[in-house]
Amino acid sequence: MKGKVKGRFFRLWFLILFAIICAIAPVAALATQTVSVDTSLLNIRSGPGTTFAKVGQATAGQQFTVLEEKEGWLKIQLSDSSTGWLIKDYVKPALLSSNPESPKDPALGELVINGTQVNVRSGPGTTFSKITSFPQGTKVTAIDLKNDWYQISWSTGQGWIASWLVEPAPEKEATDIPAEQGIQGEVVEDLPPGQPEGTDVQSLSWNWTKTGSGIKITVQGTQPLGYSEKILAGEPKILLEFAGALKDGSNTETIDESGITKIEAKAEKDCSALVVYLSEEIPYQTGLSPDGCALTINTAYSGDMTYSGPTGKTVVIDPGHGISQSGDGYDPGAIGAGGLHESDVVLDIGQKVGDLLTREGFNVILTRPGRENLTLEGRPQIANEACADVFVSIHCNASLNATLNGTTTYFYAPVGSSLEEQRAVRQRLAAAVQSRLLEGLGRKDLGVREENYAVLRYTTVPSILVETAFISNSEEEVLLSDEQFRNQVAVSIVNGLKDFFSETNG
């Protein structure tokens, strides 16, 4: 009898153990599953459904470890140890290493810049200060990876760069020649800091011209430029260091206008520097030509913003998003791959616009901050009740196509509607601001367009909506995170408004 009881006891424990193994096995398999994003841009949410808040966005090819599956949604592990949810329909299984218990270390080593002009920062995020910037094709060495940012090193320093703006350097063909030797056994000299590999010697020239809002400086190279950019404390000045020799050697040119006192060119054997001396700290924006061979520095000087139009005009500035459409929650707007929130960017730009306009004698009303329960329809109502002269809504553009980039300004006054009588003035307002944005930012011109946006439809005063740049584009997200770029956006919008009022009342 005891033997039978003992046998039943072991059989019972065996069945319990087998049931536990069967229950754990699927979970264990799911815990080690890795998926890859299979669309251009995919929202990451706080819970398994579209009603949950967005906590980030993932780009094509990004891989995540799956922790749980629920109702067609996958709970994933994020790089900062937090979790989020992706819809299952837009991911695919990722290739796993042969030993899943020993995950492969992040791919460090030699990387190549794949953005047109990429900022290098002092820490792993867009909130850290900019150290320098490198053009497309520059090779750097990754020594660490943190929160989707690589810590990199180059011949003259170290910094951090967004992982989505670089790619692994192509593997070199096998060779018996040591890496540090040339064909004849000669030691291969290091390339100047930040200079892409090439057989031609870099030769540089520069010039400057006056613009409607400041000074434009152009540095032209015979091949893609490698350069670093610094703002020096004390006596305000911009220092630009280049790989390559100046064709005309060292020289100094006195400017004494638009906030610039002089420009000094310093030539050395393999590198050059351009020092722009400022009478005060002024906003400026750098940009590379499509081939990377020309760098432009556009400054914006408030002292040059001569305004002959009427003062005392009322302008309502509407930094988009920040408050949900129903007025009862937070709306971050679009979120860039690097985690930048549209609502934060446009609030900063809107406040800068307001400060500049106030100094020029305008009456400025900001729709936020300060209004916790502001609805979408309530934004234009502020302008209507104030009998404002113009209403300007400021946004960042976004698209599932991460390659889209550029600047757009919208108006709305369809023929046959109650707004038709404002059609010409609204279109003229949009054109004035768009023109100044193109001049100041140097981004792709996506034109003046007409669209039935609520903030334009419900305003009874002339109104426009500005899409400054694409936060979904990796290069423009970096620009939108940059203080100088935001300053330039603000100055450009103000200049456009002043052009409009001067023309309207001229």
mmCIF file of N, CA, C and O in Angstrom, residues 324-401:
data_model
loop_
_atom_site.group_PDB
_atom_site.id
_atom_site.type_symbol
_atom_site.label_atom_id
_atom_site.label_comp_id
_atom_site.label_asym_id
_atom_site.label_seq_id
_atom_site.Cartn_x
_atom_site.Cartn_y
_atom_site.Cartn_z
ATOM 1 N N SER A 324 -3.479 68.855 -25.021
ATOM 2 C CA SER A 324 -4.285 68.015 -25.905
ATOM 3 C C SER A 324 -5.427 68.812 -26.514
ATOM 4 O O SER A 324 -5.844 69.848 -25.986
ATOM 5 N N GLN A 325 -5.959 68.323 -27.637
ATOM 6 C CA GLN A 325 -7.008 69.043 -28.356
ATOM 7 C C GLN A 325 -8.226 69.305 -27.488
ATOM 8 O O GLN A 325 -8.915 70.315 -27.640
ATOM 9 N N SER A 326 -8.497 68.393 -26.551
ATOM 10 C CA SER A 326 -9.646 68.577 -25.665
ATOM 11 C C SER A 326 -9.320 69.473 -24.482
ATOM 12 O O SER A 326 -10.209 69.838 -23.711
ATOM 13 N N GLY A 327 -8.029 69.802 -24.314
ATOM 14 C CA GLY A 327 -7.618 70.701 -23.251
ATOM 15 C C GLY A 327 -7.435 70.041 -21.899
ATOM 16 O O GLY A 327 -7.300 70.731 -20.885
ATOM 17 N N ASP A 328 -7.427 68.690 -21.840
ATOM 18 C CA ASP A 328 -7.357 68.017 -20.541
ATOM 19 C C ASP A 328 -6.134 67.118 -20.393
ATOM 20 O O ASP A 328 -6.129 66.180 -19.598
ATOM 21 N N GLY A 329 -5.087 67.374 -21.149
ATOM 22 C CA GLY A 329 -3.888 66.537 -21.031
ATOM 23 C C GLY A 329 -2.721 67.122 -21.792
ATOM 24 O O GLY A 329 -2.835 68.187 -22.408
ATOM 25 N N TYR A 330 -1.591 66.410 -21.761
ATOM 26 C CA TYR A 330 -0.379 66.873 -22.422
ATOM 27 C C TYR A 330 -0.275 66.263 -23.810
ATOM 28 O O TYR A 330 -0.501 65.063 -24.001
ATOM 29 N N ASP A 331 0.069 67.081 -24.778
ATOM 30 C CA ASP A 331 0.267 66.629 -26.160
ATOM 31 C C ASP A 331 1.683 66.985 -26.588
ATOM 32 O O ASP A 331 1.987 68.159 -26.791
ATOM 33 N N PRO A 332 2.575 65.994 -26.718
ATOM 34 C CA PRO A 332 3.957 66.302 -27.090
ATOM 35 C C PRO A 332 4.128 66.672 -28.553
ATOM 36 O O PRO A 332 5.189 67.135 -28.950
ATOM 37 N N GLY A 333 3.076 66.477 -29.363
ATOM 38 C CA GLY A 333 3.235 66.652 -30.800
ATOM 39 C C GLY A 333 4.044 65.503 -31.373
ATOM 40 O O GLY A 333 4.095 64.411 -30.796
ATOM 41 N N ALA A 334 4.697 65.722 -32.490
ATOM 42 C CA ALA A 334 5.542 64.684 -33.080
ATOM 43 C C ALA A 334 6.795 64.509 -32.223
ATOM 44 O O ALA A 334 7.280 65.452 -31.595
ATOM 45 N N ILE A 335 7.309 63.284 -32.201
ATOM 46 C CA ILE A 335 8.515 62.974 -31.429
ATOM 47 C C ILE A 335 9.567 62.436 -32.391
ATOM 48 O O ILE A 335 9.317 61.483 -33.130
ATOM 49 N N GLY A 336 10.750 63.044 -32.384
ATOM 50 C CA GLY A 336 11.819 62.607 -33.266
ATOM 51 C C GLY A 336 12.428 61.301 -32.808
ATOM 52 O O GLY A 336 12.224 60.858 -31.673
ATOM 53 N N ALA A 337 13.197 60.671 -33.686
ATOM 54 C CA ALA A 337 13.846 59.399 -33.357
ATOM 55 C C ALA A 337 14.795 59.552 -32.173
ATOM 56 O O ALA A 337 15.036 58.601 -31.427
ATOM 57 N N GLY A 338 15.312 60.760 -31.973
ATOM 58 C CA GLY A 338 16.202 61.017 -30.848
ATOM 59 C C GLY A 338 15.475 61.408 -29.584
ATOM 60 O O GLY A 338 16.111 61.721 -28.567
ATOM 61 N N GLY A 339 14.131 61.399 -29.601
ATOM 62 C CA GLY A 339 13.346 61.703 -28.414
ATOM 63 C C GLY A 339 12.963 63.158 -28.262
ATOM 64 O O GLY A 339 12.384 63.553 -27.241
ATOM 65 N N LEU A 340 13.237 63.991 -29.274
ATOM 66 C CA LEU A 340 12.912 65.411 -29.197
ATOM 67 C C LEU A 340 11.412 65.614 -29.370
ATOM 68 O O LEU A 340 10.811 65.086 -30.301
ATOM 69 N N HIS A 341 10.769 66.394 -28.484
ATOM 70 C CA HIS A 341 9.332 66.659 -28.548
ATOM 71 C C HIS A 341 9.060 67.950 -29.311
ATOM 72 O O HIS A 341 9.635 68.999 -29.015
ATOM 73 N N GLU A 342 8.157 67.867 -30.264
ATOM 74 C CA GLU A 342 7.765 69.050 -31.036
ATOM 75 C C GLU A 342 7.274 70.170 -30.132
ATOM 76 O O GLU A 342 7.602 71.344 -30.334
ATOM 77 N N SER A 343 6.480 69.820 -29.123
ATOM 78 C CA SER A 343 5.893 70.843 -28.256
ATOM 79 C C SER A 343 6.959 71.667 -27.545
ATOM 80 O O SER A 343 6.788 72.878 -27.346
ATOM 81 N N ASP A 344 8.070 71.031 -27.156
ATOM 82 C CA ASP A 344 9.152 71.749 -26.476
ATOM 83 C C ASP A 344 9.882 72.688 -27.434
ATOM 84 O O ASP A 344 10.217 73.821 -27.084
ATOM 85 N N VAL A 345 10.136 72.190 -28.642
ATOM 86 C CA VAL A 345 10.862 72.986 -29.633
ATOM 87 C C VAL A 345 10.090 74.251 -29.993
ATOM 88 O O VAL A 345 10.630 75.364 -29.958
ATOM 89 N N VAL A 346 8.807 74.091 -30.324
ATOM 90 C CA VAL A 346 8.043 75.247 -30.817
ATOM 91 C C VAL A 346 7.700 76.234 -29.704
ATOM 92 O O VAL A 346 7.514 77.424 -29.957
ATOM 93 N N LEU A 347 7.619 75.744 -28.462
ATOM 94 C CA LEU A 347 7.417 76.677 -27.347
ATOM 95 C C LEU A 347 8.631 77.588 -27.208
ATOM 96 O O LEU A 347 8.485 78.808 -27.025
ATOM 97 N N ASP A 348 9.818 77.003 -27.306
ATOM 98 C CA ASP A 348 11.041 77.802 -27.218
ATOM 99 C C ASP A 348 11.114 78.819 -28.356
ATOM 100 O O ASP A 348 11.416 79.998 -28.139
ATOM 101 N N ILE A 349 10.817 78.371 -29.581
ATOM 102 C CA ILE A 349 10.844 79.287 -30.728
ATOM 103 C C ILE A 349 9.795 80.380 -30.564
ATOM 104 O O ILE A 349 10.059 81.565 -30.808
ATOM 105 N N GLY A 350 8.580 79.991 -30.140
ATOM 106 C CA GLY A 350 7.511 80.967 -29.963
ATOM 107 C C GLY A 350 7.859 82.046 -28.949
ATOM 108 O O GLY A 350 7.577 83.233 -29.160
ATOM 109 N N GLN A 351 8.486 81.650 -27.860
ATOM 110 C CA GLN A 351 8.888 82.633 -26.846
ATOM 111 C C GLN A 351 9.980 83.560 -27.378
ATOM 112 O O GLN A 351 9.996 84.753 -27.065
ATOM 113 N N LYS A 352 10.888 83.013 -28.183
ATOM 114 C CA LYS A 352 11.921 83.857 -28.789
ATOM 115 C C LYS A 352 11.290 84.869 -29.754
ATOM 116 O O LYS A 352 11.688 86.045 -29.787
ATOM 117 N N VAL A 353 10.333 84.417 -30.557
ATOM 118 C CA VAL A 353 9.625 85.320 -31.468
ATOM 119 C C VAL A 353 8.938 86.426 -30.672
ATOM 120 O O VAL A 353 9.004 87.615 -31.024
ATOM 121 N N GLY A 354 8.267 86.031 -29.590
ATOM 122 C CA GLY A 354 7.573 87.014 -28.763
ATOM 123 C C GLY A 354 8.513 88.057 -28.182
ATOM 124 O O GLY A 354 8.195 89.263 -28.182
ATOM 125 N N ASP A 355 9.680 87.626 -27.702
ATOM 126 C CA ASP A 355 10.660 88.566 -27.136
ATOM 127 C C ASP A 355 11.143 89.562 -28.193
ATOM 128 O O ASP A 355 11.245 90.775 -27.929
ATOM 129 N N LEU A 356 11.445 89.070 -29.388
ATOM 130 C CA LEU A 356 11.937 89.945 -30.454
ATOM 131 C C LEU A 356 10.870 90.955 -30.885
ATOM 132 O O LEU A 356 11.159 92.142 -31.093
ATOM 133 N N LEU A 357 9.645 90.487 -31.029
ATOM 134 C CA LEU A 357 8.560 91.392 -31.439
ATOM 135 C C LEU A 357 8.280 92.452 -30.378
ATOM 136 O O LEU A 357 8.025 93.619 -30.703
ATOM 137 N N THR A 358 8.323 92.053 -29.112
ATOM 138 C CA THR A 358 8.085 93.007 -28.026
ATOM 139 C C THR A 358 9.120 94.122 -28.044
ATOM 140 O O THR A 358 8.789 95.303 -27.858
ATOM 141 N N ARG A 359 10.386 93.768 -28.309
ATOM 142 C CA ARG A 359 11.451 94.769 -28.378
ATOM 143 C C ARG A 359 11.226 95.733 -29.531
ATOM 144 O O ARG A 359 11.705 96.862 -29.510
ATOM 145 N N GLU A 360 10.488 95.284 -30.559
ATOM 146 C CA GLU A 360 10.223 96.131 -31.714
ATOM 147 C C GLU A 360 8.945 96.957 -31.560
ATOM 148 O O GLU A 360 8.555 97.664 -32.481
ATOM 149 N N GLY A 361 8.281 96.835 -30.411
ATOM 150 C CA GLY A 361 7.095 97.657 -30.167
ATOM 151 C C GLY A 361 5.774 96.997 -30.495
ATOM 152 O O GLY A 361 4.736 97.665 -30.520
ATOM 153 N N PHE A 362 5.788 95.681 -30.758
ATOM 154 C CA PHE A 362 4.538 94.969 -31.031
ATOM 155 C C PHE A 362 3.880 94.542 -29.722
ATOM 156 O O PHE A 362 4.552 94.326 -28.702
ATOM 157 N N ASN A 363 2.570 94.403 -29.750
ATOM 158 C CA ASN A 363 1.847 93.777 -28.650
ATOM 159 C C ASN A 363 1.785 92.278 -28.939
ATOM 160 O O ASN A 363 1.293 91.871 -29.995
ATOM 161 N N VAL A 364 2.302 91.470 -28.028
ATOM 162 C CA VAL A 364 2.423 90.031 -28.276
ATOM 163 C C VAL A 364 1.570 89.255 -27.281
ATOM 164 O O VAL A 364 1.585 89.527 -26.076
ATOM 165 N N ILE A 365 0.811 88.290 -27.809
ATOM 166 C CA ILE A 365 0.045 87.367 -26.968
ATOM 167 C C ILE A 365 0.488 85.952 -27.329
ATOM 168 O O ILE A 365 0.456 85.560 -28.500
ATOM 169 N N LEU A 366 0.922 85.180 -26.319
ATOM 170 C CA LEU A 366 1.289 83.775 -26.513
ATOM 171 C C LEU A 366 0.131 82.902 -26.048
ATOM 172 O O LEU A 366 -0.411 83.103 -24.947
ATOM 173 N N THR A 367 -0.254 81.912 -26.870
ATOM 174 C CA THR A 367 -1.352 81.027 -26.473
ATOM 175 C C THR A 367 -0.936 80.092 -25.341
ATOM 176 O O THR A 367 -1.786 79.596 -24.598
ATOM 177 N N ARG A 368 0.338 79.785 -25.247
ATOM 178 C CA ARG A 368 0.870 79.027 -24.122
ATOM 179 C C ARG A 368 2.335 79.412 -23.920
ATOM 180 O O ARG A 368 2.959 79.918 -24.854
ATOM 181 N N PRO A 369 2.861 79.215 -22.678
ATOM 182 C CA PRO A 369 2.222 78.573 -21.527
ATOM 183 C C PRO A 369 1.268 79.520 -20.838
ATOM 184 O O PRO A 369 1.110 80.676 -21.253
ATOM 185 N N GLY A 370 0.647 79.015 -19.750
ATOM 186 C CA GLY A 370 -0.236 79.857 -18.958
ATOM 187 C C GLY A 370 -1.704 79.552 -19.142
ATOM 188 O O GLY A 370 -2.549 80.106 -18.441
ATOM 189 N N ARG A 371 -2.030 78.664 -20.102
ATOM 190 C CA ARG A 371 -3.444 78.287 -20.300
ATOM 191 C C ARG A 371 -3.522 76.768 -20.258
ATOM 192 O O ARG A 371 -3.301 76.087 -21.258
ATOM 193 N N GLU A 372 -3.884 76.220 -19.110
ATOM 194 C CA GLU A 372 -3.840 74.780 -18.890
ATOM 195 C C GLU A 372 -4.955 74.037 -19.610
ATOM 196 O O GLU A 372 -4.824 72.863 -19.917
ATOM 197 N N ASN A 373 -6.079 74.676 -19.868
ATOM 198 C CA ASN A 373 -7.233 73.998 -20.469
ATOM 199 C C ASN A 373 -7.538 74.520 -21.870
ATOM 200 O O ASN A 373 -8.703 74.614 -22.269
ATOM 201 N N LEU A 374 -6.510 74.845 -22.606
ATOM 202 C CA LEU A 374 -6.694 75.418 -23.937
ATOM 203 C C LEU A 374 -7.040 74.327 -24.952
ATOM 204 O O LEU A 374 -6.277 73.376 -25.141
ATOM 205 N N THR A 375 -8.182 74.454 -25.617
ATOM 206 C CA THR A 375 -8.577 73.505 -26.652
ATOM 207 C C THR A 375 -8.041 73.962 -28.000
ATOM 208 O O THR A 375 -7.561 75.090 -28.157
ATOM 209 N N LEU A 376 -8.147 73.077 -28.994
ATOM 210 C CA LEU A 376 -7.674 73.419 -30.342
ATOM 211 C C LEU A 376 -8.440 74.618 -30.884
ATOM 212 O O LEU A 376 -7.852 75.534 -31.474
ATOM 213 N N GLU A 377 -9.766 74.640 -30.687
ATOM 214 C CA GLU A 377 -10.574 75.757 -31.176
ATOM 215 C C GLU A 377 -10.325 77.019 -30.358
ATOM 216 O O GLU A 377 -10.549 78.142 -30.836
ATOM 217 N N GLY A 378 -9.856 76.839 -29.117
ATOM 218 C CA GLY A 378 -9.611 77.987 -28.260
ATOM 219 C C GLY A 378 -8.400 78.805 -28.663
ATOM 220 O O GLY A 378 -8.309 80.005 -28.330
ATOM 221 N N ARG A 379 -7.471 78.205 -29.391
ATOM 222 C CA ARG A 379 -6.265 78.930 -29.813
ATOM 223 C C ARG A 379 -6.620 80.088 -30.755
ATOM 224 O O ARG A 379 -6.236 81.233 -30.500
ATOM 225 N N PRO A 380 -7.326 79.837 -31.872
ATOM 226 C CA PRO A 380 -7.697 80.964 -32.747
ATOM 227 C C PRO A 380 -8.657 81.931 -32.075
ATOM 228 O O PRO A 380 -8.693 83.121 -32.416
ATOM 229 N N GLN A 381 -9.453 81.432 -31.105
ATOM 230 C CA GLN A 381 -10.406 82.304 -30.431
ATOM 231 C C GLN A 381 -9.686 83.418 -29.659
ATOM 232 O O GLN A 381 -10.197 84.534 -29.525
ATOM 233 N N ILE A 382 -8.477 83.112 -29.158
ATOM 234 C CA ILE A 382 -7.685 84.126 -28.466
ATOM 235 C C ILE A 382 -7.391 85.293 -29.405
ATOM 236 O O ILE A 382 -7.507 86.469 -29.034
ATOM 237 N N ALA A 383 -7.017 84.984 -30.641
ATOM 238 C CA ALA A 383 -6.731 86.035 -31.634
ATOM 239 C C ALA A 383 -7.997 86.793 -32.004
ATOM 240 O O ALA A 383 -7.982 88.023 -32.160
ATOM 241 N N ASN A 384 -9.100 86.062 -32.156
ATOM 242 C CA ASN A 384 -10.354 86.718 -32.541
ATOM 243 C C ASN A 384 -10.818 87.701 -31.473
ATOM 244 O O ASN A 384 -11.226 88.829 -31.776
ATOM 245 N N GLU A 385 -10.773 87.276 -30.218
ATOM 246 C CA GLU A 385 -11.249 88.130 -29.130
ATOM 247 C C GLU A 385 -10.341 89.333 -28.915
ATOM 248 O O GLU A 385 -10.798 90.389 -28.470
ATOM 249 N N ALA A 386 -9.048 89.165 -29.217
ATOM 250 C CA ALA A 386 -8.099 90.276 -29.054
ATOM 251 C C ALA A 386 -8.104 91.210 -30.255
ATOM 252 O O ALA A 386 -7.390 92.222 -30.251
ATOM 253 N N CYS A 387 -8.883 90.863 -31.305
ATOM 254 C CA CYS A 387 -8.867 91.627 -32.565
ATOM 255 C C CYS A 387 -7.420 91.788 -33.044
ATOM 256 O O CYS A 387 -6.972 92.891 -33.406
ATOM 257 N N ALA A 388 -6.673 90.668 -33.004
ATOM 258 C CA ALA A 388 -5.253 90.692 -33.381
ATOM 259 C C ALA A 388 -5.099 91.055 -34.851
ATOM 260 O O ALA A 388 -6.014 90.882 -35.665
ATOM 261 N N ASP A 389 -3.915 91.554 -35.180
ATOM 262 C CA ASP A 389 -3.623 91.883 -36.572
ATOM 263 C C ASP A 389 -3.215 90.639 -37.353
ATOM 264 O O ASP A 389 -3.538 90.517 -38.540
ATOM 265 N N VAL A 390 -2.492 89.715 -36.690
ATOM 266 C CA VAL A 390 -2.151 88.436 -37.321
ATOM 267 C C VAL A 390 -2.059 87.354 -36.248
ATOM 268 O O VAL A 390 -1.848 87.634 -35.063
ATOM 269 N N PHE A 391 -2.200 86.109 -36.704
ATOM 270 C CA PHE A 391 -2.081 84.918 -35.857
ATOM 271 C C PHE A 391 -1.049 84.004 -36.521
ATOM 272 O O PHE A 391 -1.165 83.691 -37.710
ATOM 273 N N VAL A 392 -0.033 83.561 -35.758
ATOM 274 C CA VAL A 392 1.031 82.706 -36.303
ATOM 275 C C VAL A 392 1.139 81.457 -35.440
ATOM 276 O O VAL A 392 1.475 81.538 -34.257
ATOM 277 N N SER A 393 0.851 80.298 -36.021
ATOM 278 C CA SER A 393 0.991 79.017 -35.326
ATOM 279 C C SER A 393 2.301 78.365 -35.772
ATOM 280 O O SER A 393 2.579 78.274 -36.981
ATOM 281 N N ILE A 394 3.109 77.925 -34.809
ATOM 282 C CA ILE A 394 4.456 77.421 -35.103
ATOM 283 C C ILE A 394 4.511 75.924 -34.804
ATOM 284 O O ILE A 394 4.126 75.478 -33.716
ATOM 285 N N HIS A 395 5.018 75.150 -35.766
ATOM 286 C CA HIS A 395 5.058 73.689 -35.652
ATOM 287 C C HIS A 395 6.363 73.130 -36.223
ATOM 288 O O HIS A 395 7.116 73.828 -36.904
ATOM 289 N N CYS A 396 6.581 71.823 -35.950
ATOM 290 C CA CYS A 396 7.593 71.033 -36.651
ATOM 291 C C CYS A 396 6.843 70.004 -37.490
ATOM 292 O O CYS A 396 5.877 69.402 -37.015
ATOM 293 N N ASN A 397 7.295 69.793 -38.696
ATOM 294 C CA ASN A 397 6.638 68.833 -39.571
ATOM 295 C C ASN A 397 7.058 67.407 -39.214
ATOM 296 O O ASN A 397 8.071 67.201 -38.543
ATOM 297 N N ALA A 398 6.300 66.414 -39.673
ATOM 298 C CA ALA A 398 6.640 65.012 -39.428
ATOM 299 C C ALA A 398 6.015 64.156 -40.515
ATOM 300 O O ALA A 398 4.976 64.500 -41.074
ATOM 301 N N SER A 399 6.679 63.041 -40.815
ATOM 302 C CA SER A 399 6.188 62.135 -41.852
ATOM 303 C C SER A 399 6.701 60.732 -41.571
ATOM 304 O O SER A 399 7.760 60.552 -40.957
ATOM 305 N N LEU A 400 5.944 59.727 -42.025
ATOM 306 C CA LEU A 400 6.432 58.351 -41.953
ATOM 307 C C LEU A 400 7.633 58.146 -42.868
ATOM 308 O O LEU A 400 8.422 57.228 -42.674
ATOM 309 N N ASN A 401 7.744 59.000 -43.884
ATOM 310 C CA ASN A 401 8.906 58.966 -44.771
ATOM 311 C C ASN A 401 10.008 59.815 -44.133
ATOM 312 O O ASN A 401 9.976 61.045 -44.205
#
